[in-house]
Coordinates of C-alpha atoms and ligand atoms in Angstrom, one line a residue:
X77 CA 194.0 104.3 123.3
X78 CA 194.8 101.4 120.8
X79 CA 194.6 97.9 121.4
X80 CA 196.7 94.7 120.4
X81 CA 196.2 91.4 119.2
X82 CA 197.5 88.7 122.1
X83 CA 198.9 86.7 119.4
X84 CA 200.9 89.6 117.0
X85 CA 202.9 92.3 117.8
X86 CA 202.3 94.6 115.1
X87 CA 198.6 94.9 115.2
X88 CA 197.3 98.0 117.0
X89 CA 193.8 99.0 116.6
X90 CA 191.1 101.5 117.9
X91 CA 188.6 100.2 120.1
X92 CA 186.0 100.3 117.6
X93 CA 188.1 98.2 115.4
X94 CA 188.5 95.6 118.0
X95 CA 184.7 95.8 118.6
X96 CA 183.0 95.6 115.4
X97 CA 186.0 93.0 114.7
X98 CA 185.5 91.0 117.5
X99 CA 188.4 88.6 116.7
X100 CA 191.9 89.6 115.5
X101 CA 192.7 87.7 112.4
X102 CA 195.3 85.5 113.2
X103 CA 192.7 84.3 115.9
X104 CA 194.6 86.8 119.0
X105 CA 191.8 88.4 121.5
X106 CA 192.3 92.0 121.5
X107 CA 193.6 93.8 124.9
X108 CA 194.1 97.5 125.9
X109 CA 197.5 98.4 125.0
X110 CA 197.9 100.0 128.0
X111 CA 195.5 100.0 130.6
X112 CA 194.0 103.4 132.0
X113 CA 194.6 104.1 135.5
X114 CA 191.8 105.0 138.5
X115 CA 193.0 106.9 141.7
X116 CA 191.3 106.7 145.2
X117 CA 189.8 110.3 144.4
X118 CA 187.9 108.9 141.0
X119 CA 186.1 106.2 143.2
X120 CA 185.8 108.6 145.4
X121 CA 184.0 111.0 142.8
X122 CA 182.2 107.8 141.7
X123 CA 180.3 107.7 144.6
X124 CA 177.9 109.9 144.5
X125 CA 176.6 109.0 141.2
X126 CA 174.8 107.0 139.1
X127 CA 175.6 103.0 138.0
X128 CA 174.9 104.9 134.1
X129 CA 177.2 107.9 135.1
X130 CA 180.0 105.7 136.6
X131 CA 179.5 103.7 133.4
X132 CA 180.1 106.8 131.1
X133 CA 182.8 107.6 133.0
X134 CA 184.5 104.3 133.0
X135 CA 183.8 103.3 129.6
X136 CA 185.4 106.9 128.6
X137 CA 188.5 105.8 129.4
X138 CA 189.0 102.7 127.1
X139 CA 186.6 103.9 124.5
X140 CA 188.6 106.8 122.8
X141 CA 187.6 106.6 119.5
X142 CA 183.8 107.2 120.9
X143 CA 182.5 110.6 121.4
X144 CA 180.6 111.7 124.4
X145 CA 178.0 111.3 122.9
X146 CA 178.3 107.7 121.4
X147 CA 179.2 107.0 124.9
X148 CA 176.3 108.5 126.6
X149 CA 174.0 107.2 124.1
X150 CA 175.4 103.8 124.6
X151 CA 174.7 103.9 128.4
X152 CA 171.4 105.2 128.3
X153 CA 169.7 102.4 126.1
X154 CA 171.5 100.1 128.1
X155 CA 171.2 101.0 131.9
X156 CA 167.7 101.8 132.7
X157 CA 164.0 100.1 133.0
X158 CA 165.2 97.3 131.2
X159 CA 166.7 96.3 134.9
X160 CA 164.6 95.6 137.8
X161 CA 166.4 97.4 140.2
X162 CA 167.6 102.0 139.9
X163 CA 171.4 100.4 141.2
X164 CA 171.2 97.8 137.9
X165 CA 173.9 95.9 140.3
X166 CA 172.7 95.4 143.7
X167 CA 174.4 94.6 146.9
X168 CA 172.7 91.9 149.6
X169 CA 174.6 91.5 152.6
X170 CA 174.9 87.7 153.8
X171 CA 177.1 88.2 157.0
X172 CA 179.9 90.6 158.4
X173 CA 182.2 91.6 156.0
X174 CA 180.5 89.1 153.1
X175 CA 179.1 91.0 150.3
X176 CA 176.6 89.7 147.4
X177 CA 177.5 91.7 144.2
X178 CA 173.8 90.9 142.4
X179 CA 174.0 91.0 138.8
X180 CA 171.3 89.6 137.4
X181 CA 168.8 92.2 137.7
X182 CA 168.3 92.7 133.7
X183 CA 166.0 90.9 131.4
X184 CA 167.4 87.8 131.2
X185 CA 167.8 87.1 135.0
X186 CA 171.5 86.6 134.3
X187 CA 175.0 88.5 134.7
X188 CA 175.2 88.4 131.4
X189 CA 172.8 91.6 130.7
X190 CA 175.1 93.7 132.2
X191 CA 177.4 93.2 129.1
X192 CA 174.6 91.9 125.9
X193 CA 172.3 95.1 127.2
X194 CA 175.0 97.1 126.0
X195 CA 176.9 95.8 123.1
X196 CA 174.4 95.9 120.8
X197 CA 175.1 99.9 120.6
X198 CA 178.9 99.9 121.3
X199 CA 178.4 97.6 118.1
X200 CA 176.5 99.4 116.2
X201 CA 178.2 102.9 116.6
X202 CA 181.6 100.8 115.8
X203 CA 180.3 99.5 112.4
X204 CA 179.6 103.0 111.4
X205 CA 182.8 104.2 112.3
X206 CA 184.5 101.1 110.5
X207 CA 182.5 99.0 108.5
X208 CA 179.6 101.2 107.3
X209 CA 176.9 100.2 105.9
X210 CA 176.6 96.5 106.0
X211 CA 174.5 94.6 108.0
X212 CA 175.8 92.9 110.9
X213 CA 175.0 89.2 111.5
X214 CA 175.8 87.8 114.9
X215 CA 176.6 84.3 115.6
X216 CA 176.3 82.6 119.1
X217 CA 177.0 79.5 120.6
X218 CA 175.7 79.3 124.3
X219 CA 175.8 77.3 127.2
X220 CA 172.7 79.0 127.8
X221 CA 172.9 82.5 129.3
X222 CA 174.9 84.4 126.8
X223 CA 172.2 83.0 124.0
X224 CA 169.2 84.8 125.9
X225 CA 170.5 87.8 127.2
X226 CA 172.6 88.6 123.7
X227 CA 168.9 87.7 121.9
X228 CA 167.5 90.4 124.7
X229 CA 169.8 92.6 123.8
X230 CA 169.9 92.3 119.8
X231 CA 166.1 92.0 119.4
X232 CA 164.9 94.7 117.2
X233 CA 168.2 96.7 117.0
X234 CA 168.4 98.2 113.2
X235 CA 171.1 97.1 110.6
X236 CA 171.6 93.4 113.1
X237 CA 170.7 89.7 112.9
X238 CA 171.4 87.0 115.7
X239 CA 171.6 83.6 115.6
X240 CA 172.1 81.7 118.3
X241 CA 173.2 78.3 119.1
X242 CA 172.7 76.1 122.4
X243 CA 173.4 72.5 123.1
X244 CA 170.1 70.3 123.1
X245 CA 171.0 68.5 126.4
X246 CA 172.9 71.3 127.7
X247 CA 171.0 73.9 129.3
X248 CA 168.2 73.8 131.6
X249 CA 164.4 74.1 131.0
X250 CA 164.0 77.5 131.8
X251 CA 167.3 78.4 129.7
X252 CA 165.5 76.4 127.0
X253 CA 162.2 78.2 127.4
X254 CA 163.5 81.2 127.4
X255 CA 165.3 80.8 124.2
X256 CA 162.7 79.1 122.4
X257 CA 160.4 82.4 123.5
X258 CA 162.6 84.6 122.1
X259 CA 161.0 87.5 120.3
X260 CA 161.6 90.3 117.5
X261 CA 162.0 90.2 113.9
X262 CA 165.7 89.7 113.6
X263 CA 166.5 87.0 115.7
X264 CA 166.9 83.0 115.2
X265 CA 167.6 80.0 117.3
X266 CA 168.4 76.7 117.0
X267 CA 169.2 73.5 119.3
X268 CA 172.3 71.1 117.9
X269 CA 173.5 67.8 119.1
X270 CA 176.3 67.7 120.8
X271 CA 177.8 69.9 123.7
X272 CA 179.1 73.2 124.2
X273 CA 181.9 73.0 122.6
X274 CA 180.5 71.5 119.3
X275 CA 178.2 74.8 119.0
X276 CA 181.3 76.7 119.5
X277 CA 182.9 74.9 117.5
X278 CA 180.4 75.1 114.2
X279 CA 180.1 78.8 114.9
X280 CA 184.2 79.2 114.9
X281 CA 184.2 77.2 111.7
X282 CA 181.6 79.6 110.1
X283 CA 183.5 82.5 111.1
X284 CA 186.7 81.5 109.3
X285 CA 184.9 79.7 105.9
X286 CA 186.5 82.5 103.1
X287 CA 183.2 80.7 100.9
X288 CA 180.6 81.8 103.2
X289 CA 182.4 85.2 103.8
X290 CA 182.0 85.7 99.7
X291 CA 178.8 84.9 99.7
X292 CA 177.9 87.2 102.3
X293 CA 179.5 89.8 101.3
X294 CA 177.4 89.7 98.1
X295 CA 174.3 90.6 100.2
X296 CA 175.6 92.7 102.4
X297 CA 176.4 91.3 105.5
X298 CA 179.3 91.0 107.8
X299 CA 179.3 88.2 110.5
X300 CA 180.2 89.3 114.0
X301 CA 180.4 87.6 117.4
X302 CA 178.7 88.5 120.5
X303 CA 180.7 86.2 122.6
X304 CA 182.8 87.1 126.0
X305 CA 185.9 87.7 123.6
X306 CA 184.3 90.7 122.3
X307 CA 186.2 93.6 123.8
X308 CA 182.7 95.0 123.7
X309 CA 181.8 92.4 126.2
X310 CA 184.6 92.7 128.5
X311 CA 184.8 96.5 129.0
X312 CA 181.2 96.5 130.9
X313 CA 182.1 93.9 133.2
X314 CA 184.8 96.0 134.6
X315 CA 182.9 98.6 135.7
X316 CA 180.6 96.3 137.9
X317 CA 183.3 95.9 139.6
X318 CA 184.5 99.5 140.3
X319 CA 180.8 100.5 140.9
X320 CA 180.5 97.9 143.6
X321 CA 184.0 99.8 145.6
X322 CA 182.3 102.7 145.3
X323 CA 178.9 101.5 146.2
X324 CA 181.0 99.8 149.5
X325 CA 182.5 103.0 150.1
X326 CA 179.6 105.2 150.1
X327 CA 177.5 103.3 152.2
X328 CA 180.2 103.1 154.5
X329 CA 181.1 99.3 154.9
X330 CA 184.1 99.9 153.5
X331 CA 187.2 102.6 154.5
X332 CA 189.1 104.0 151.9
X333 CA 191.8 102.2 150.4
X334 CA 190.7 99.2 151.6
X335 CA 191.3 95.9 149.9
X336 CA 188.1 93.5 149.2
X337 CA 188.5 89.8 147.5
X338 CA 186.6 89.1 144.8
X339 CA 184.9 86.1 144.3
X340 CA 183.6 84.8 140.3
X341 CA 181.9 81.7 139.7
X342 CA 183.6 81.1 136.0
X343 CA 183.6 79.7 133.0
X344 CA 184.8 81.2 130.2
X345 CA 187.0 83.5 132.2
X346 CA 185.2 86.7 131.1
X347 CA 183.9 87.9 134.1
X348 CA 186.7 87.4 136.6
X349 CA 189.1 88.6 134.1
X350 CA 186.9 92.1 134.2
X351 CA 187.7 91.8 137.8
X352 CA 191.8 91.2 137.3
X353 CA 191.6 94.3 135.3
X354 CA 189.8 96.1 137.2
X355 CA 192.1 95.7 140.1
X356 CA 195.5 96.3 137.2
X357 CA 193.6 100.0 136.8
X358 CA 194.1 100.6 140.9
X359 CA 190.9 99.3 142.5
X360 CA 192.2 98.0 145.7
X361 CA 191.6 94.3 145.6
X362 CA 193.6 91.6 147.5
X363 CA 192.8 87.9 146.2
X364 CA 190.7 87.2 142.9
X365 CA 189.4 83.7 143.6
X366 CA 188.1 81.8 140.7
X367 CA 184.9 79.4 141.3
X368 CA 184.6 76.5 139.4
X369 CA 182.3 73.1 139.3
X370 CA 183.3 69.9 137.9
X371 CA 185.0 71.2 135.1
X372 CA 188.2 72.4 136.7
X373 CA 190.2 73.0 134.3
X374 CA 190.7 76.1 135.7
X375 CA 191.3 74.9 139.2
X376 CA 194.2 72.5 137.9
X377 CA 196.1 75.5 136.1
X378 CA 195.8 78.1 138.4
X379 CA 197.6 75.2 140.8
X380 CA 200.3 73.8 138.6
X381 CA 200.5 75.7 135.3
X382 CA 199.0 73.4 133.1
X383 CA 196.5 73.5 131.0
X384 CA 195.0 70.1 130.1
X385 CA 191.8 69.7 128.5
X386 CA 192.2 66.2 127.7
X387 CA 189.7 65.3 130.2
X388 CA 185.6 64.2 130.3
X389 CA 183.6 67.1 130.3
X390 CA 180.7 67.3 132.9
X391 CA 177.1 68.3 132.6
X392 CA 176.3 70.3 136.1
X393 CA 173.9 71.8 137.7
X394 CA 175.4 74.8 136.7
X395 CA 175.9 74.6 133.1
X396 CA 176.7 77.8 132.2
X397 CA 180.3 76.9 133.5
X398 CA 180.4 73.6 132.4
X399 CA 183.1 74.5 129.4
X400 CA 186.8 72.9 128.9
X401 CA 188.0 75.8 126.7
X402 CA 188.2 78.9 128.9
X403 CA 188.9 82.1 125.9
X404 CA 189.7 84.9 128.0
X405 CA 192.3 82.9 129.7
X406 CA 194.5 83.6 126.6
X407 CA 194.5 87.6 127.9
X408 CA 195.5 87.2 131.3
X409 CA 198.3 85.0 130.1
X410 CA 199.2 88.0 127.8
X411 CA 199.4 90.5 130.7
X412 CA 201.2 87.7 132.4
X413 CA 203.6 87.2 130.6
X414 CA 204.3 91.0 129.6
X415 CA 203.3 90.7 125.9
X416 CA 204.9 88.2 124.9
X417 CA 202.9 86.9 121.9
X418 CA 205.9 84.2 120.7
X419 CA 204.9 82.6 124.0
X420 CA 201.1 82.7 123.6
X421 CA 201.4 81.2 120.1
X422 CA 203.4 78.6 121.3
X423 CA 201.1 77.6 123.7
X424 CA 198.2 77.9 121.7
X425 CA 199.0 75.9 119.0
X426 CA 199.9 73.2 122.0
X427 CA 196.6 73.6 122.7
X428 CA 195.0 72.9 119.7
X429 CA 197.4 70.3 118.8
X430 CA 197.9 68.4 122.3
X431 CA 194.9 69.9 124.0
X432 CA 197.4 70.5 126.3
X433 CA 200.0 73.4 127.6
X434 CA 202.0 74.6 130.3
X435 CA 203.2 77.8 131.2
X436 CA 206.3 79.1 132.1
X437 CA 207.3 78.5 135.5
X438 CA 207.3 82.8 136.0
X439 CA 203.8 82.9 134.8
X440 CA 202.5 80.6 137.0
X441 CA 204.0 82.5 140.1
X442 CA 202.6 85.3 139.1
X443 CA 199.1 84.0 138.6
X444 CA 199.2 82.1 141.7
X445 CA 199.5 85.3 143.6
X446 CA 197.0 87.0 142.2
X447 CA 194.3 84.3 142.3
X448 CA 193.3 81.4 144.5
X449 CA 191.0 78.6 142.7
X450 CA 189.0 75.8 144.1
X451 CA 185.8 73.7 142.5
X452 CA 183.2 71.9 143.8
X453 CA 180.4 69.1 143.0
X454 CA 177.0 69.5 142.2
X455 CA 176.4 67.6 145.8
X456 CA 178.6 70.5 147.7
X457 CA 176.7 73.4 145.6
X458 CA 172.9 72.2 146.6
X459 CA 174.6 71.7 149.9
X460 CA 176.5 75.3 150.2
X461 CA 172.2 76.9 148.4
X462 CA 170.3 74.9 151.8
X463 CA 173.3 76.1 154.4
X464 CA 173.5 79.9 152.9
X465 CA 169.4 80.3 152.9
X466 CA 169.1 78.2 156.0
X467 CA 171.5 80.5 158.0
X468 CA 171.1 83.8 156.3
X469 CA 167.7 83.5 154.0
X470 CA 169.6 84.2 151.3
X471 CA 168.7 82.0 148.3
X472 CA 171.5 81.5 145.3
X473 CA 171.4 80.1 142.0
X474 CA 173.6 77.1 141.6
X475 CA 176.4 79.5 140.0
X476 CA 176.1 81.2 142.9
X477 CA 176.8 78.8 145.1
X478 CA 179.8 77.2 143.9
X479 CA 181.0 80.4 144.8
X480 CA 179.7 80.3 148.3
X481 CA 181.6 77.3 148.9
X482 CA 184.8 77.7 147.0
X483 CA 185.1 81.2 148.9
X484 CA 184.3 79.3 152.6
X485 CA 186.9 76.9 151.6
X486 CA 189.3 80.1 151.0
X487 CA 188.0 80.8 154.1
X488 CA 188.8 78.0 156.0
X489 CA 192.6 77.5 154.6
X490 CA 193.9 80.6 154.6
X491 CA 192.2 82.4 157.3
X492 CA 192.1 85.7 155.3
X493 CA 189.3 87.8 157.4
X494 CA 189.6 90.2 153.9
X495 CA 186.0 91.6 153.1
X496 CA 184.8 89.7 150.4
X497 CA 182.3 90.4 147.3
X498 CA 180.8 87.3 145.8
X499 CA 179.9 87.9 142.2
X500 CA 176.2 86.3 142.1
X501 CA 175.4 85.6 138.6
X502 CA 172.6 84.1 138.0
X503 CA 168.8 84.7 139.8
X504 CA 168.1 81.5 141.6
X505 CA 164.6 81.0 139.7
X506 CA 166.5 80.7 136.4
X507 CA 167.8 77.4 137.9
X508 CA 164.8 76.2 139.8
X509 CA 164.7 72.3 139.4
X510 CA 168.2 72.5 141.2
X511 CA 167.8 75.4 143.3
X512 CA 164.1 73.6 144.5
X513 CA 165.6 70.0 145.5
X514 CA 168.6 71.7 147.4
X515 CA 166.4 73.3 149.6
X516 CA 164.4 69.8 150.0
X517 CA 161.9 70.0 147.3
X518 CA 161.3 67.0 144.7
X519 CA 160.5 68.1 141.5
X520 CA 159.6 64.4 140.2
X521 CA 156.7 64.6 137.4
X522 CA 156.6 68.4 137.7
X523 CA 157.0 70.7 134.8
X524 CA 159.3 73.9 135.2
X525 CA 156.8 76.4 136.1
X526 CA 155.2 74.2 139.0
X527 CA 158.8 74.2 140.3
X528 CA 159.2 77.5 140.6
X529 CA 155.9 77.8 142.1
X530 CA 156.7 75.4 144.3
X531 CA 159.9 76.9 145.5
X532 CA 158.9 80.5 145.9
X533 CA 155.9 79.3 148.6
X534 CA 158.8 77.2 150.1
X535 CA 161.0 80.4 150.2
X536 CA 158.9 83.2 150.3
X537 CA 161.1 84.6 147.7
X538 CA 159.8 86.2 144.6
X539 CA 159.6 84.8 141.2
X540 CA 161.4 87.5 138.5
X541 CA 158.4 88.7 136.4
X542 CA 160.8 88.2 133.4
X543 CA 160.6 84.3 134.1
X544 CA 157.1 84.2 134.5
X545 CA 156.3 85.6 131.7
X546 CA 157.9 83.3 129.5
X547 CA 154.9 81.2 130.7
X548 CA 152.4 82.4 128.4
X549 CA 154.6 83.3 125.5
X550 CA 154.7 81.1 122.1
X551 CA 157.3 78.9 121.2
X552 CA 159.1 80.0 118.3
X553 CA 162.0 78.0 117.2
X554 CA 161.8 74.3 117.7
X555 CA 164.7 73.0 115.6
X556 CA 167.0 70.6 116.4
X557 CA 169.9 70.1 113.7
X558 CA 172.9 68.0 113.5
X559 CA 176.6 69.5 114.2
X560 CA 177.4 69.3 110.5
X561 CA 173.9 71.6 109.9
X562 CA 174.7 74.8 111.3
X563 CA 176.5 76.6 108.5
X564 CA 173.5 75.9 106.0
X565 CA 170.9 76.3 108.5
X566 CA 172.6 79.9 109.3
X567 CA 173.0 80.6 105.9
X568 CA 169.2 79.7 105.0
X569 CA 168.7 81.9 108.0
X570 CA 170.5 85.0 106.4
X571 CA 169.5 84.9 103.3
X572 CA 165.7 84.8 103.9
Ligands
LIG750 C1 178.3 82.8 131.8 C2 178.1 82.5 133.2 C3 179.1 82.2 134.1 C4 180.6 82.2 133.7 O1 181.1 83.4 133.4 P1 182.4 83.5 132.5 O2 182.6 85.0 132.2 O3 182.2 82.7 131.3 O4 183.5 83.0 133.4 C5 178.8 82.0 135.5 N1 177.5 82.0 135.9 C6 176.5 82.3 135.0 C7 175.1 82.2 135.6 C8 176.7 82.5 133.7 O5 175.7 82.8 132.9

């Protein structure tokens, strides 16, 4: 199976072209060009195995080029003690019919193992099939979870580099700590002033500099991105999804057939675009109902069609969705409107001209009957953490919980009674300060880990040995740069 670029027609690749490329050239995102199909007796066979083995099998299906092998290689580095839990996704119950799809049982407390544990190899065994022998420098910006858990999952991984990016105001303390932490001999990270978007924005700009390229080259290295665009990235987010059917299925709260909801807190649109997919391949899934905070961007389009980012830009409580540019958006508007790249250049240039498009008025049908989207504040989400561990013990992260709420709104208009998996992406301990006051604690004059102290002999829940560790660990990058920096501190960075 090849894939396309969502902005040209004639481009068709194999999958690990689009991986080890990342981005097509003309700045498209690379989709399947047709995507495979699942039938009620694969989820069926599904059941009985393994989160790793349902992996193989999934990832076997988009990842042609890849043998067995690769695959199985891939899978194994990726799915095993590295997580806290034999499922690597687990399932809490919250009420009848409400299902908590947990996936942030890896090594950086955040969904965003489930992808960065992986992509490392699926990298790696795509630069030998494509690039050979150079080394592979990866650039990140971050709003905070993608920087740790790609550093977790790049750390020490032969022929790579990462560098990572974060916004110095922009992520919490624990993110921060975390980062800062960060161990193994080819990794570097660096705070900048400004936002999320700026970091983006310097790394984009680093990525399409022809005199850095050059230079580069001359020593051997290729730049790559470990961002949610990476196909790489997107491919093991769809088979959360799957694994969770069949995990519903097998343990019997679920009949076959069945249609669920899905529920993503989002962001950059990665992870509830896995879901769209997912449910495109056959998975029976009714409503996919996107969860944001005070950045809804998302929340406006999905209602009218437009896209406008001319807007302020929030700093939440939930900061890893606090973004105004949501990439994988720009594939979903491909399947929506049937490949049709003229249109998707059209309105991207809009974009980066106006800030601003709107879609046709087809499209937005289309997407408004596939997905429902509400937001809410960061006094609703402390409010929807107390109510969900007052009445079920069930603590959430902040991310969490503007799902929570967003999906009991759903509720409350609609009155679909659908069985619903929330996608929970964050461990509430990564977001303590927050997570602490909404459940009545004050964290005035304490530092992070007296928080989350605090709050676990509040709870009774447990703090993730992965956080606590970070306790006793040196700090090792303490840089702060200036936006116009990040080129030459990257460059001083690779050449060392
Ligand atoms: C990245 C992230 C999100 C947003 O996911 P997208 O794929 O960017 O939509 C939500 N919650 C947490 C905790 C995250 O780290």
């Amino acid at each position: 199976m090849n894939y396309k670029s969502t902005r040209n027609d004639t481009i068709s690749i194999s999958s690990a072209q689009a991986i080890a490329q990342g981005l097509s050239h003309e700045g498209g995102l690379f989709v399947p060009e047709k995507l495979p199909v699942i039938t009620e007796k694969d989820i069926t066979q599904l059941c009985g195995k393994s989160y790793k083995d349902r992996a193989f099998g999934i990832f076997k299906l988009f990842l042609t080029d890849f043998t067995d092998e690769e695959i199985g290689d891939c899978v194994t580095k990726a799915y095993g003690d590295n997580f806290d839990t034999e499922n690597i996704a687990d399932i809490s119950h919250l009420l009848q019919g409400t299902y908590i799809l947990e996936l942030w049982h890896g090594p950086t407390c955040a969904f965003k193992d489930m992808a960065l544990q992986i992509l490392p190899h699926l990298l790696t065994v795509s630069a030998r099939k494509t690039i050979s022998d150079k080394e592979i420098a990866i650039l990140v910006a971050t709003s905070g979870d993608t920087g740790k858990a790609a550093l977790e999952g790049f750390k020490n991984v032969s022929g790579t580099t990462i560098s990572v990016f974060y916004p110095e105001e922009g992520v919490s303390d624990m993110q921060k700590r975390q980062m800062a932490t960060q161990e193994g001999d080819n990794v570097f990270v660096c705070a900048v002033k400004g936002n999320f978007d700026d970091c983006q924005n310097g790394v984009k700009s680093i990525f399409t500099d022809k005199d850095i390229a050059r230079e580069l080259d001359g020593i051997g290295v290729v730049l790559s991105s470990a961002n949610s665009i990476n196909w790489g990235r997107l491919c093991p987010q769809i088979v959360y999804y799957i694994s969770a059917y069949a995990e519903l299925l097998k343990n019997g709260e679920i009949s076959f057939g069945e249609k669920i909801n899905i529920v993503v807190p989002t962001g950059n649109f990665g992870n509830i675009l896995a879901a769209y997919y997912a449910k495109k391949m056959g998975l029976p899934v009714n409503k996919l109902i996107c969860a944001s905070n005070a950045n809804n961007i998302l929340t406006d389009f999905i209602k009218t069609g437009i896209y406008d980012r001319n807007r302020d830009f929030y700093t939440t409580i939930s900061p890893s969705m606090d973004i105004l540019i949501s990439s994988n958006l720009e594939r979903l508007l491909y399947h929506m409107s049937d490949g049709d790249t003229a249109l998707i250049n059209n309105w991207f240039n809009s974009l980066k001209e106006t800030g601003r498009y709107e879609v046709t008025d087809n499209v937005k049908k289309k997407i408004s009957e596939e997905f429902y989207a509400g937001y809410c504040s960061d006094a609703e989400t402390k409010a929807a953490i107390k109510d969900c561990f007052e009445s079920y013990s069930y603590l959430m992260d902040t991310h969490t919980a503007v799902a929570y709420k967003v999906y009991n709104e759903y509720k409350d208009n609609t009155g679909d009674m659908t069985k619903t998996l929330i996608a929970s992406t964050a461990n509430p301990y990564k977001f303590g300060a927050a997570v602490y006051e909404a459940v009545g604690g004050s964290c005035d004059g304490l530092d992070e880990f007296t928080i989350i102290d605090r709050l676990q002999e509040k709870t009774g829940t447990v703090i993730p040995q992965a956080l606590a560790s970070t306790k006793n660990k040196e700090i090792r990058f303490k840089g702060v740069i200036e936006r116009d920096m990040m080129a030459q501190t990257v460059m001083n960075f690779l050449k060392k």
